[in-house]
Tab-separated table of C-alpha atoms and ligand atoms in Angstrom:
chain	number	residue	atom	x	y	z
A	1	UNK	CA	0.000	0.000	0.000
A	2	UNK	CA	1.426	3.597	-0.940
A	3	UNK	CA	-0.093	6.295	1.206
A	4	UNK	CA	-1.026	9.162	-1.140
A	5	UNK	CA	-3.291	11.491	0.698
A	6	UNK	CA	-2.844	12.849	4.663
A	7	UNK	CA	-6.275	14.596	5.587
A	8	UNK	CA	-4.929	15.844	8.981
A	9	UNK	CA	-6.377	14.271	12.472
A	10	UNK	CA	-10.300	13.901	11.851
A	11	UNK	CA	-13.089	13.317	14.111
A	12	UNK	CA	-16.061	10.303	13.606
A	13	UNK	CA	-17.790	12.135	10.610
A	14	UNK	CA	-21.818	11.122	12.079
A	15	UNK	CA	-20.938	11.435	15.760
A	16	UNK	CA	-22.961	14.991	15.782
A	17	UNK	CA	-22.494	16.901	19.409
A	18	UNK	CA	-24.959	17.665	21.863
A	19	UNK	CA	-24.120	21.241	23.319
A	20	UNK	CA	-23.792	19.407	26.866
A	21	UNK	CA	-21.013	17.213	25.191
A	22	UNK	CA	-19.316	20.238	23.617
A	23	UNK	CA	-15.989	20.602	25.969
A	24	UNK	CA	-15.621	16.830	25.879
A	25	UNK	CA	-12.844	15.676	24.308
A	26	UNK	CA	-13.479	14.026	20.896
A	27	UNK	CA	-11.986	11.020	19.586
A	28	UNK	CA	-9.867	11.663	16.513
A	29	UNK	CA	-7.949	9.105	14.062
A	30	UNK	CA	-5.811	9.808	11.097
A	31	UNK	CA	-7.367	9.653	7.986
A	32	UNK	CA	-4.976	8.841	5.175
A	33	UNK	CA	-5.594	7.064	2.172
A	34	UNK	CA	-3.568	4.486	0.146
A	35	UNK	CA	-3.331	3.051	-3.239
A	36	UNK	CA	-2.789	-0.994	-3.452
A	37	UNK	CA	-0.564	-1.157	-6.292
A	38	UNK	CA	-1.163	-5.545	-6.806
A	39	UNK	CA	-5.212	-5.060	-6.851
A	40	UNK	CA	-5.317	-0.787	-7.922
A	41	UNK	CA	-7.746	-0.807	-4.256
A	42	UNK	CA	-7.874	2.719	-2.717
A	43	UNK	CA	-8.743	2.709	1.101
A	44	UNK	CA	-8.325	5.101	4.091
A	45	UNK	CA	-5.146	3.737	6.483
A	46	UNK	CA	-6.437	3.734	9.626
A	47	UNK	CA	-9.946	2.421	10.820
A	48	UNK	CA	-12.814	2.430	13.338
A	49	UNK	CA	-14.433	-0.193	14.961
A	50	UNK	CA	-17.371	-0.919	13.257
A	51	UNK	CA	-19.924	-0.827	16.203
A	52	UNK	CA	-17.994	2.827	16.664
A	53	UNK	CA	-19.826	4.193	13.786
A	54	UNK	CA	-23.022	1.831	12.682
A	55	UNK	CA	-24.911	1.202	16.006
A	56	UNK	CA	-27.993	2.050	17.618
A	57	UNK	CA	-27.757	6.134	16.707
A	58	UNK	CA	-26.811	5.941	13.258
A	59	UNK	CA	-28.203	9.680	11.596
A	60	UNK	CA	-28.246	9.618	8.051
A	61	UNK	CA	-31.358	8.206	6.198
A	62	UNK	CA	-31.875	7.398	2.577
A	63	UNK	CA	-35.315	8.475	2.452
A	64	UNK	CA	-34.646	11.603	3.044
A	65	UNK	CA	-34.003	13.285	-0.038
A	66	UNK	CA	-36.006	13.144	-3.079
A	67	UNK	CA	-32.960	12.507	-5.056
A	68	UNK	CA	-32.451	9.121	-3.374
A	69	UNK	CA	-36.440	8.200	-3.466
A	70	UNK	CA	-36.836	8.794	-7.023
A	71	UNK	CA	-32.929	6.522	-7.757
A	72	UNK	CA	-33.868	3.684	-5.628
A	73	UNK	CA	-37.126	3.418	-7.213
A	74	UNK	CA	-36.623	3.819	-10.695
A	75	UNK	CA	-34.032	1.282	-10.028
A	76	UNK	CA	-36.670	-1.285	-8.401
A	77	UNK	CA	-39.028	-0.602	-12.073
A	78	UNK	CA	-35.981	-1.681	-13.628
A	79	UNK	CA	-34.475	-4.778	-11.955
A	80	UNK	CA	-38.202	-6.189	-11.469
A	81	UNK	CA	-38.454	-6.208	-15.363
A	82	UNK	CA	-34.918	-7.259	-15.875
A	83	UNK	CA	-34.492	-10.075	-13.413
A	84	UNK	CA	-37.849	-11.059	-11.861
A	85	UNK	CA	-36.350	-11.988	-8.378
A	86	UNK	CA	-38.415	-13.968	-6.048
A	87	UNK	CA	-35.726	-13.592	-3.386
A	88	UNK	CA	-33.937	-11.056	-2.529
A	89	UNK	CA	-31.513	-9.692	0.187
A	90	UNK	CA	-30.285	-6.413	0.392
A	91	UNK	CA	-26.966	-5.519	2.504
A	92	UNK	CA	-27.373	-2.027	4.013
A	93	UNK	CA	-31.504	-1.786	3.732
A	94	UNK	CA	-31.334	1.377	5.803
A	95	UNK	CA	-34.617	2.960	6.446
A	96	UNK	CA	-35.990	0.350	3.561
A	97	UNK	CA	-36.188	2.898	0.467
A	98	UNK	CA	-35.362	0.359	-1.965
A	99	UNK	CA	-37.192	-2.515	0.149
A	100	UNK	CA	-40.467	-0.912	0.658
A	101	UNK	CA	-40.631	-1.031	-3.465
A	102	UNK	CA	-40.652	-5.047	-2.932
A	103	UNK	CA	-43.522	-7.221	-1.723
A	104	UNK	CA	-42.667	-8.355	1.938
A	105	UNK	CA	-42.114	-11.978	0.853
A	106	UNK	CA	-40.024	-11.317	-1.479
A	107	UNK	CA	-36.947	-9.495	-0.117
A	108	UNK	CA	-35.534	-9.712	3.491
A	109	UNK	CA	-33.085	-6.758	4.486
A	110	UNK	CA	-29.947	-6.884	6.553
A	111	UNK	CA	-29.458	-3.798	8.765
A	112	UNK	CA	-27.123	-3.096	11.256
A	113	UNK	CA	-28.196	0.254	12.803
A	114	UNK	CA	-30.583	-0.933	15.446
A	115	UNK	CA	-32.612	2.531	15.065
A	116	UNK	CA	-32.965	2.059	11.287
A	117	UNK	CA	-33.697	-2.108	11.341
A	118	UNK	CA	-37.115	-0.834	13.754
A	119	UNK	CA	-38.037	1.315	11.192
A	120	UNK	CA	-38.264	-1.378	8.571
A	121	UNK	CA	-39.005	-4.108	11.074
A	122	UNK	CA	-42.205	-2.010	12.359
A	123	UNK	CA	-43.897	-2.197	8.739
A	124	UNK	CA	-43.275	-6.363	8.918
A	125	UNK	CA	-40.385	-5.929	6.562
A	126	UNK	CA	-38.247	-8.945	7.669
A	127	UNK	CA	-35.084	-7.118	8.662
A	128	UNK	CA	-31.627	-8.932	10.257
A	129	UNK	CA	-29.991	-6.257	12.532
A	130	UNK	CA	-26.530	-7.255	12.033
A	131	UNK	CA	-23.439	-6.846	10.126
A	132	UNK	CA	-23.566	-8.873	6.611
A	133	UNK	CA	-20.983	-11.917	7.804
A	134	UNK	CA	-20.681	-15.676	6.529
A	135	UNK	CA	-22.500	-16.197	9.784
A	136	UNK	CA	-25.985	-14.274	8.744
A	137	UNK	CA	-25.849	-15.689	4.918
A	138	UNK	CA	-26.191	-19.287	6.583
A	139	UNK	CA	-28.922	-18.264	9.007
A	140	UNK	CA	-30.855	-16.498	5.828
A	141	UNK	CA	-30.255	-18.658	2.958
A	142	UNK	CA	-29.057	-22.526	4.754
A	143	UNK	CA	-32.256	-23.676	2.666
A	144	UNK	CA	-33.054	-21.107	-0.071
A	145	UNK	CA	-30.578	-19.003	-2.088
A	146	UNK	CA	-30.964	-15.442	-3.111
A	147	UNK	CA	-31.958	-14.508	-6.880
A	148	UNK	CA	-31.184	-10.829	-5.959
A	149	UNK	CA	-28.580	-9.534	-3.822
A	150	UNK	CA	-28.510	-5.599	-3.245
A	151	UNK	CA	-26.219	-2.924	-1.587
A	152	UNK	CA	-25.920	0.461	-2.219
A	153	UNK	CA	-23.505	2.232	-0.484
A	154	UNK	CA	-22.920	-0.166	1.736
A	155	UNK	CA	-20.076	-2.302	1.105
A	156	UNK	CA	-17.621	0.605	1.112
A	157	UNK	CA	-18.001	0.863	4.371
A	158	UNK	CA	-17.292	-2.611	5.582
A	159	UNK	CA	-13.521	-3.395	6.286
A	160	UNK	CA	-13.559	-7.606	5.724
A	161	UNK	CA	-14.582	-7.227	1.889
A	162	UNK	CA	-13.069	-11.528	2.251
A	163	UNK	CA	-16.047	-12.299	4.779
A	164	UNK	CA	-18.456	-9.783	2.649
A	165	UNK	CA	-17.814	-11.652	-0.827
A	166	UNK	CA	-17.340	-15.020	0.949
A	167	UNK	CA	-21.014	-14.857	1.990
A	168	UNK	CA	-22.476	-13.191	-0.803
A	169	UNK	CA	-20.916	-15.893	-2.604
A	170	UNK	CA	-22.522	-18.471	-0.543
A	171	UNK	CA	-26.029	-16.901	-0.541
A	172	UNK	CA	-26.524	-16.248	-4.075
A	173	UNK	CA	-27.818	-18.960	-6.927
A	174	UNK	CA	-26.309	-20.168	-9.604
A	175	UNK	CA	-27.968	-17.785	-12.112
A	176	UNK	CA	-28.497	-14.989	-9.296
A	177	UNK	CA	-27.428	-11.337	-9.808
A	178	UNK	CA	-25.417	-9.091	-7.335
A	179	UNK	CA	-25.999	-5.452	-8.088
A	180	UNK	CA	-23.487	-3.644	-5.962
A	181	UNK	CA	-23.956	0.769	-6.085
A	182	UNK	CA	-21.415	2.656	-4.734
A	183	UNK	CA	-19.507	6.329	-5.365
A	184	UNK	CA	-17.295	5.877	-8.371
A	185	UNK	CA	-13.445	6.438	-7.982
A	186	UNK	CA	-12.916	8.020	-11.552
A	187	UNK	CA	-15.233	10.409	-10.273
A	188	UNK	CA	-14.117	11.503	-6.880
A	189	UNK	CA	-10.385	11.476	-8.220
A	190	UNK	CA	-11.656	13.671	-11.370
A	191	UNK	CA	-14.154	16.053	-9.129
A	192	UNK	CA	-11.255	16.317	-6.503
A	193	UNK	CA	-13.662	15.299	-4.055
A	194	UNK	CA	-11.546	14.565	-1.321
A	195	UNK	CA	-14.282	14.669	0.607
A	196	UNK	CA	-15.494	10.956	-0.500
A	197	UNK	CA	-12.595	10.048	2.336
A	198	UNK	CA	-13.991	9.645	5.886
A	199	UNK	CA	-14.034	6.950	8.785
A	200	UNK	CA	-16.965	5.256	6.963
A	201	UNK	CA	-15.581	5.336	3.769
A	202	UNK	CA	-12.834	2.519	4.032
A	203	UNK	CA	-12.875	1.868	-0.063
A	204	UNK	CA	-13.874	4.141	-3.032
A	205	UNK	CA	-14.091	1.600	-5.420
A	206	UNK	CA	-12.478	1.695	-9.402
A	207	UNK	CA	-14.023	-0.869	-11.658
A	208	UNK	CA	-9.731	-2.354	-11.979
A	209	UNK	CA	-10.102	-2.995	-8.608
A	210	UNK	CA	-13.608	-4.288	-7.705
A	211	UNK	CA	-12.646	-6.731	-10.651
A	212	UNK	CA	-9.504	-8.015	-9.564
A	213	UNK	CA	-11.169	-8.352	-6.119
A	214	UNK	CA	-14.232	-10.351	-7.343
A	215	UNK	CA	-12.326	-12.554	-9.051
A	216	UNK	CA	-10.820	-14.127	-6.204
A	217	UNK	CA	-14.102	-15.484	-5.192
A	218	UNK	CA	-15.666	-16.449	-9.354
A	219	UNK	CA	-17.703	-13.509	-9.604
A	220	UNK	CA	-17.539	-11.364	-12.245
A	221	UNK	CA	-18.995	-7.640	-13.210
A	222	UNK	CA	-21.567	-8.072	-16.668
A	223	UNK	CA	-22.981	-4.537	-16.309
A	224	UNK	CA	-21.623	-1.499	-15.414
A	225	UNK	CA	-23.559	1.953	-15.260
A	226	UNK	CA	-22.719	5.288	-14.593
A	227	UNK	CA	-25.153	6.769	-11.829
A	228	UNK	CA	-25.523	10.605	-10.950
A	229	UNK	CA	-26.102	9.954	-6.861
A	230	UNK	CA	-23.836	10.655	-4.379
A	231	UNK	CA	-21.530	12.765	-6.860
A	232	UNK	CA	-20.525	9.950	-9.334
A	233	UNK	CA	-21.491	6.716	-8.503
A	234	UNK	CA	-21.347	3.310	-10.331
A	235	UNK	CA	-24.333	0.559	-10.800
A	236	UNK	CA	-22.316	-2.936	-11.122
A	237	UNK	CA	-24.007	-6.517	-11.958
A	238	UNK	CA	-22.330	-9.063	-10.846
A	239	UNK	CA	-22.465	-12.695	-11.724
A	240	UNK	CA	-20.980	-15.682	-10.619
A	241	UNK	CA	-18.640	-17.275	-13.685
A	242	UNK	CA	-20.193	-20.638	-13.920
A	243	UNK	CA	-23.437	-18.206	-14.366
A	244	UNK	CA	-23.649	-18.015	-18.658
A	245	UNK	CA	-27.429	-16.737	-18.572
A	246	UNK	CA	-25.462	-13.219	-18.692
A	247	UNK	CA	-23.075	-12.298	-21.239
A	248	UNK	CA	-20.688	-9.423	-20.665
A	249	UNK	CA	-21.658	-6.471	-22.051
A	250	UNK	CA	-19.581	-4.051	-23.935
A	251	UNK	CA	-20.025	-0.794	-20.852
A	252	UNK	CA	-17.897	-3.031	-18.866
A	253	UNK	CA	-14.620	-2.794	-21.293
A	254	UNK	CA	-15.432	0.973	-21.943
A	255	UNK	CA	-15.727	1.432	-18.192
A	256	UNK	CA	-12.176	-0.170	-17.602
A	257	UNK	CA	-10.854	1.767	-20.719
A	258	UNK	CA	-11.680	4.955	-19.291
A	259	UNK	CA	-10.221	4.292	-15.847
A	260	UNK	CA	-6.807	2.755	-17.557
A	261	UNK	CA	-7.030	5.728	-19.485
A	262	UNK	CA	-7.141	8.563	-16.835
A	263	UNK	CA	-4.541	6.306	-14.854
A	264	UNK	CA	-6.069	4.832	-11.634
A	265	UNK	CA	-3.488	2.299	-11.860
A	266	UNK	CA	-0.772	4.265	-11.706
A	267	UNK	CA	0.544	5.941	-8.273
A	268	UNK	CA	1.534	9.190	-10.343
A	269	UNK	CA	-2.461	9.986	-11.052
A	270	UNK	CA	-3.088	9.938	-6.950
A	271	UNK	CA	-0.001	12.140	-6.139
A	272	UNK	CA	-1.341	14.577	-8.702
A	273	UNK	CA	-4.491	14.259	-6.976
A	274	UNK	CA	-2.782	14.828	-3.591
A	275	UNK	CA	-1.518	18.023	-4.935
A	276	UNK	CA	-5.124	19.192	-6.148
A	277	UNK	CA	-6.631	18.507	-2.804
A	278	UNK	CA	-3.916	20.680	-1.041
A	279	UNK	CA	-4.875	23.421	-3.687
A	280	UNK	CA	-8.468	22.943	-3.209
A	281	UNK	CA	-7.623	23.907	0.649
A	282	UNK	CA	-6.053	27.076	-0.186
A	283	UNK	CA	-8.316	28.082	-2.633
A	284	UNK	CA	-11.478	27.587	-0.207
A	285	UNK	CA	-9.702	29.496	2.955
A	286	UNK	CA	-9.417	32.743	0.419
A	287	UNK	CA	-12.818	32.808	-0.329
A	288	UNK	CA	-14.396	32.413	3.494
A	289	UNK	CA	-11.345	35.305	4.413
A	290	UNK	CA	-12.586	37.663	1.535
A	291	UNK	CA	-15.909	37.018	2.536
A	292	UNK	CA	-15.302	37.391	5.991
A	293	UNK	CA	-13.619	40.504	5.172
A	294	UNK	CA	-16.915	41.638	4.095
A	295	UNK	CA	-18.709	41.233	7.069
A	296	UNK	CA	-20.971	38.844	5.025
A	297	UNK	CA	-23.283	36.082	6.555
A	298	UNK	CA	-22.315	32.359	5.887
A	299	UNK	CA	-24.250	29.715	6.383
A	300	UNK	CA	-23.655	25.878	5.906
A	301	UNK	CA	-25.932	23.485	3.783
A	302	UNK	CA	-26.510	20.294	4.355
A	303	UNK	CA	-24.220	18.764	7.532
A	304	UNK	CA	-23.053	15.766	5.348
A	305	UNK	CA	-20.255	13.520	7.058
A	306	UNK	CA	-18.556	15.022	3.786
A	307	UNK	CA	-18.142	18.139	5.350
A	308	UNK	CA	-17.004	16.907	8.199
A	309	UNK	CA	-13.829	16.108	6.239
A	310	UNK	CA	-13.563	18.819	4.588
A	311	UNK	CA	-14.007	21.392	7.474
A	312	UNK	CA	-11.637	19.799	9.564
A	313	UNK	CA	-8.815	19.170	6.889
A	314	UNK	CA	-9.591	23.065	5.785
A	315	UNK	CA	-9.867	24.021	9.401
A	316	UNK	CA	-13.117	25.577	8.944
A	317	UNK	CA	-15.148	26.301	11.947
A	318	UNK	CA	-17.517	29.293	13.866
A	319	UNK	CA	-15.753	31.883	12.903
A	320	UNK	CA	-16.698	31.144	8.933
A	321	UNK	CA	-20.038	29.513	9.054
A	322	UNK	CA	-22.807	30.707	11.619
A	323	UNK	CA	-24.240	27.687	12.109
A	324	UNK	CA	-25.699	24.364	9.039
A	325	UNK	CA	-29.137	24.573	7.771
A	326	UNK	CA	-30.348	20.504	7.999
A	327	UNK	CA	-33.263	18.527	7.104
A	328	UNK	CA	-32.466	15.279	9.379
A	329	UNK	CA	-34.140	15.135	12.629
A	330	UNK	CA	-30.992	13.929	14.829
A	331	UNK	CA	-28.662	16.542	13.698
A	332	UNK	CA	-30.773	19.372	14.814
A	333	UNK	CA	-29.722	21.104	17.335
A	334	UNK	CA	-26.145	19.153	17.489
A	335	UNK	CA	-22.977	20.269	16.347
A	336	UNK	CA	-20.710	19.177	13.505
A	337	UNK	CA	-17.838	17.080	14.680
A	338	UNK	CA	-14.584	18.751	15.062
A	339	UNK	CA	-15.680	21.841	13.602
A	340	UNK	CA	-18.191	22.376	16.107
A	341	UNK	CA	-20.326	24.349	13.988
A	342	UNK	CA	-24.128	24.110	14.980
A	343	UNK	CA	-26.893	22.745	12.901
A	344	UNK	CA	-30.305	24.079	12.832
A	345	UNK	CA	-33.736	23.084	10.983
A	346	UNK	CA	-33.819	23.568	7.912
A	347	UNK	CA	-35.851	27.136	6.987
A	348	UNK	CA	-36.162	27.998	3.344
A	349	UNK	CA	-32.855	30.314	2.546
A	350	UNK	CA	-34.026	33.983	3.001
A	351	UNK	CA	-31.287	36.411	1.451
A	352	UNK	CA	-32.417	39.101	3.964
A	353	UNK	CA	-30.706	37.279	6.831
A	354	UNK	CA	-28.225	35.070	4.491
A	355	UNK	CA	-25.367	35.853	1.999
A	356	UNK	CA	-23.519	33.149	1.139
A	357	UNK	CA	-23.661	29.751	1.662
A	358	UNK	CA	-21.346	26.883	1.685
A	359	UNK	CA	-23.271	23.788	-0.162
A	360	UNK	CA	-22.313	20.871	2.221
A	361	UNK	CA	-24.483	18.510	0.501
A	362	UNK	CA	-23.188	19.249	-3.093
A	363	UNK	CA	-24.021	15.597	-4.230
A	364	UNK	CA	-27.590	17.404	-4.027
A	365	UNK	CA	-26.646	20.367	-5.983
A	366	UNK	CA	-29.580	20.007	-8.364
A	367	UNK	CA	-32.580	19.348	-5.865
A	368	UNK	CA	-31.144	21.856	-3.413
A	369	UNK	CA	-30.835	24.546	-6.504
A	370	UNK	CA	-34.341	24.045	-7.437
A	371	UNK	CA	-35.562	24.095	-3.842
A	372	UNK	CA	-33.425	27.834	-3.352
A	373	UNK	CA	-34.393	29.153	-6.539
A	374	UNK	CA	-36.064	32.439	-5.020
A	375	UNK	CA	-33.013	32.683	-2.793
A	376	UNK	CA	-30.863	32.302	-6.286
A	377	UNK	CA	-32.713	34.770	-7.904
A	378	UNK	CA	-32.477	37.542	-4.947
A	379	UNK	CA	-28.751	37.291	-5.814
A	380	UNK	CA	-28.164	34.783	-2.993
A	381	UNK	CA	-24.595	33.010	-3.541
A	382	UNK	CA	-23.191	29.443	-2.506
A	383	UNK	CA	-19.494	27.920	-2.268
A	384	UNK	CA	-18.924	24.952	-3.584
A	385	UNK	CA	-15.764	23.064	-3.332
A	386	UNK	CA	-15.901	20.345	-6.526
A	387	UNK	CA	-14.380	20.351	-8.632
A	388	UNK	CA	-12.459	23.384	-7.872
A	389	UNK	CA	-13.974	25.809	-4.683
A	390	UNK	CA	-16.078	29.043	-6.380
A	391	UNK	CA	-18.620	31.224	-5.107
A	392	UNK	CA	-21.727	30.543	-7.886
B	27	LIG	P1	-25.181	12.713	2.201
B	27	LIG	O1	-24.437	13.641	1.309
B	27	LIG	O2	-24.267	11.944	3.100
B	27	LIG	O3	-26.132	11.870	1.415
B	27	LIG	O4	-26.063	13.593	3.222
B	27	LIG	C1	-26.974	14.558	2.820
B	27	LIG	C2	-27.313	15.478	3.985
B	27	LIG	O5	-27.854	16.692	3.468
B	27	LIG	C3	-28.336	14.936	4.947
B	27	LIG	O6	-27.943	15.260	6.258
B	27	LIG	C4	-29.616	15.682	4.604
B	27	LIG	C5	-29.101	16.977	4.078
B	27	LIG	N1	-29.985	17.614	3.093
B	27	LIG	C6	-30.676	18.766	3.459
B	27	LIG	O7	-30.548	19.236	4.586
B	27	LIG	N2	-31.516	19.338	2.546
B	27	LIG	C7	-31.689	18.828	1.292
B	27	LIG	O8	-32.455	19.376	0.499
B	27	LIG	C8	-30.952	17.650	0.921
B	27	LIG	C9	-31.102	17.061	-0.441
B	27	LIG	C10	-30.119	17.081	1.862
């Protein structure tokens, strides 16, 4: 492994503070990332226990935004048509946006976050809450296997990817179809989002890699599609090689092309990466200082575990942003880790009290745009830091 990128000493990006909790001191890790020149796998250095982050308290919800509702289901119309599945598991069912598309017989979900299993378990969704192990694909699937197996965002997080394939593996069927979704590498390394790096984010997978990976275990990707969520993500389908109902189709080999192409096998294309990021940092100081200068008012958008990154590598904190404007119920009234930065309910942006603000959440650029539009047109302004930090 060749470390490429130091993002300073951050905190645990969801573990918001209550104001009682504000002098305590937080626990902080260093968050570096690596390149894996044998398998091209890019991963953070250092790692948190799992039951650290994804427990009983877990904040962010899928449902949430519309962008995410209208993705997960328009995916469902899709793999319905496409793969009729009878039985299907999905790794990571959160708050059950892509479940609740499914009849209840016909897909089980596997959910670690105690708070988010209830919510899925509550509506008689049957819903595991545990981690995805070797263990739980015997319990689920000793007798059956699974047609469909789903994760979105999900398997980057999870450090073992031996015991996650390993099971998958043993739970699928013959002809069965993994669809794995998660943010796209050529993407973050293109958008210089740096910010696609925190303790949950152990992998940010390249199509090189997640191949050489699966084929340790006969699986192999068919499918490959480019997906606007999350800032760049890819949609892969994944067979198992003895599986020839599937045949590989050409976006696979065009996907591959165009990461040999822009270089995510080579070490040079991260180090030139590592230089954009420390740009990136400059560049977004000098606009909060002008704007400071200006006596303007700066608000935050959006109190992503992205920004958490990003505020604490830039050293961002009070004295820039006022306070976060959020839509999610358990971040109200808490405060950003590290950064300490407060988060309020979300109000509709008003330029008479607001100037600028800096678009946390800029994987939701487009909903949130159309959403401020008034705001926009009252000559309200927003920072954004991908690909290069602006004031638009
Ligand atoms: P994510 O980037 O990790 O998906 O998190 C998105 C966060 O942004 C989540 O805390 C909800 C928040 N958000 C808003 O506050 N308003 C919005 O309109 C959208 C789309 C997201």
């Amino acid at each position: 492994m060749i470390k490429f990128l130091n993002l300073g000493l951050q905190p645990l990006a969801n573990s918001y503070l209550k104001k009682k909790n504000l002098n305590h001191k937080e626990k902080k890790f260093k968050l570096e990332v690596a390149f894996n020149k044998k398998n091209y796998l890019v991963s953070i250095v250092n790692t948190v226990p799992k039951e650290k982050m994804f427990n009983n308290m877990y904040p962010y919800k899928s449902s949430e935004s519309k962008t995410m509702r209208k993705s997960f289901k328009d995916l469902t119309t899709k793999v319905k048509k496409r793969f009729k599945p009878n039985f299907i598991i999905e790794i990571g069912s959160n708050d059950g946006v892509f479940m609740k598309n499914f009849n209840k017989k016909n897909i089980v979900g596997v959910e670690p976050c105690k708070n988010l299993a209830k919510l899925t378990k509550n509506i008689n969704y049957t819903t595991y809450s545990e981690y995805w192990s070797m263990k739980l694909a015997r319990k689920i699937t000793i007798n059956k296997k699974a047609e469909l197996i789903y994760s979105a965002n999900t398997l980057s997080h999870i450090k073992s990817l031996n015991e996650i394939f390993r099971a998958i593996n043993y739970s699928l069927s013959e002809k069965g179809v993994l669809i794995l979704e998660d943010p796209s590498l050529l993407k973050c390394i293109k958008n210089v989002a740096y910010d696609q790096f925190y303790c949950e984010h152990i992998y940010v997978f390249s199509t090189i890699a997640l191949k050489n990976i699966l084929n340790n275990f006969d699986l192999e990707i068919f499918d490959v599609q480019n997906t606007t969520t999350h800032g760049g993500s890819n949609r892969y389908f994944i067979k198992k090689k003895i599986n020839k109902l599937y045949t590989i189709k050409k976006s696979v080999k065009n996907e591959i092309k165009k990461e040999l192409k822009f270089g995510l096998n080579k070490i040079s294309t991260y180090k030139i990466f590592a230089d954009k990021v420390k740009k990136s940092k400059i560049k977004l100081l000098n606009i909060f200082q002008k704007l400071k200068k200006k006596k303007l008012n700066i608000i935050g958008y959006g109190a992503t575990a992205k920004s958490c990154t990003v505020l604490n590598y830039c050293k961002i904190g009070n004295k820039f942003i006022d306070y976060f404007y959020d839509t999610t119920s358990y971040k109200i009234n808490r405060y950003l880790p590290g950064s300490k930065i407060l988060i309020k309910k979300y109000k509709k942006l008003n330029k008479k009290n607001i100037d600028v603000v800096f678009l946390g959440a800029w994987n939701f650029k487009d909903e949130i745009f159309k959403k401020e539009k008034n705001f926009i047109k009252k000559g309200g302004k927003f920072i954004i830091h991908v690909p290069s930090p602006k004031i638009i």
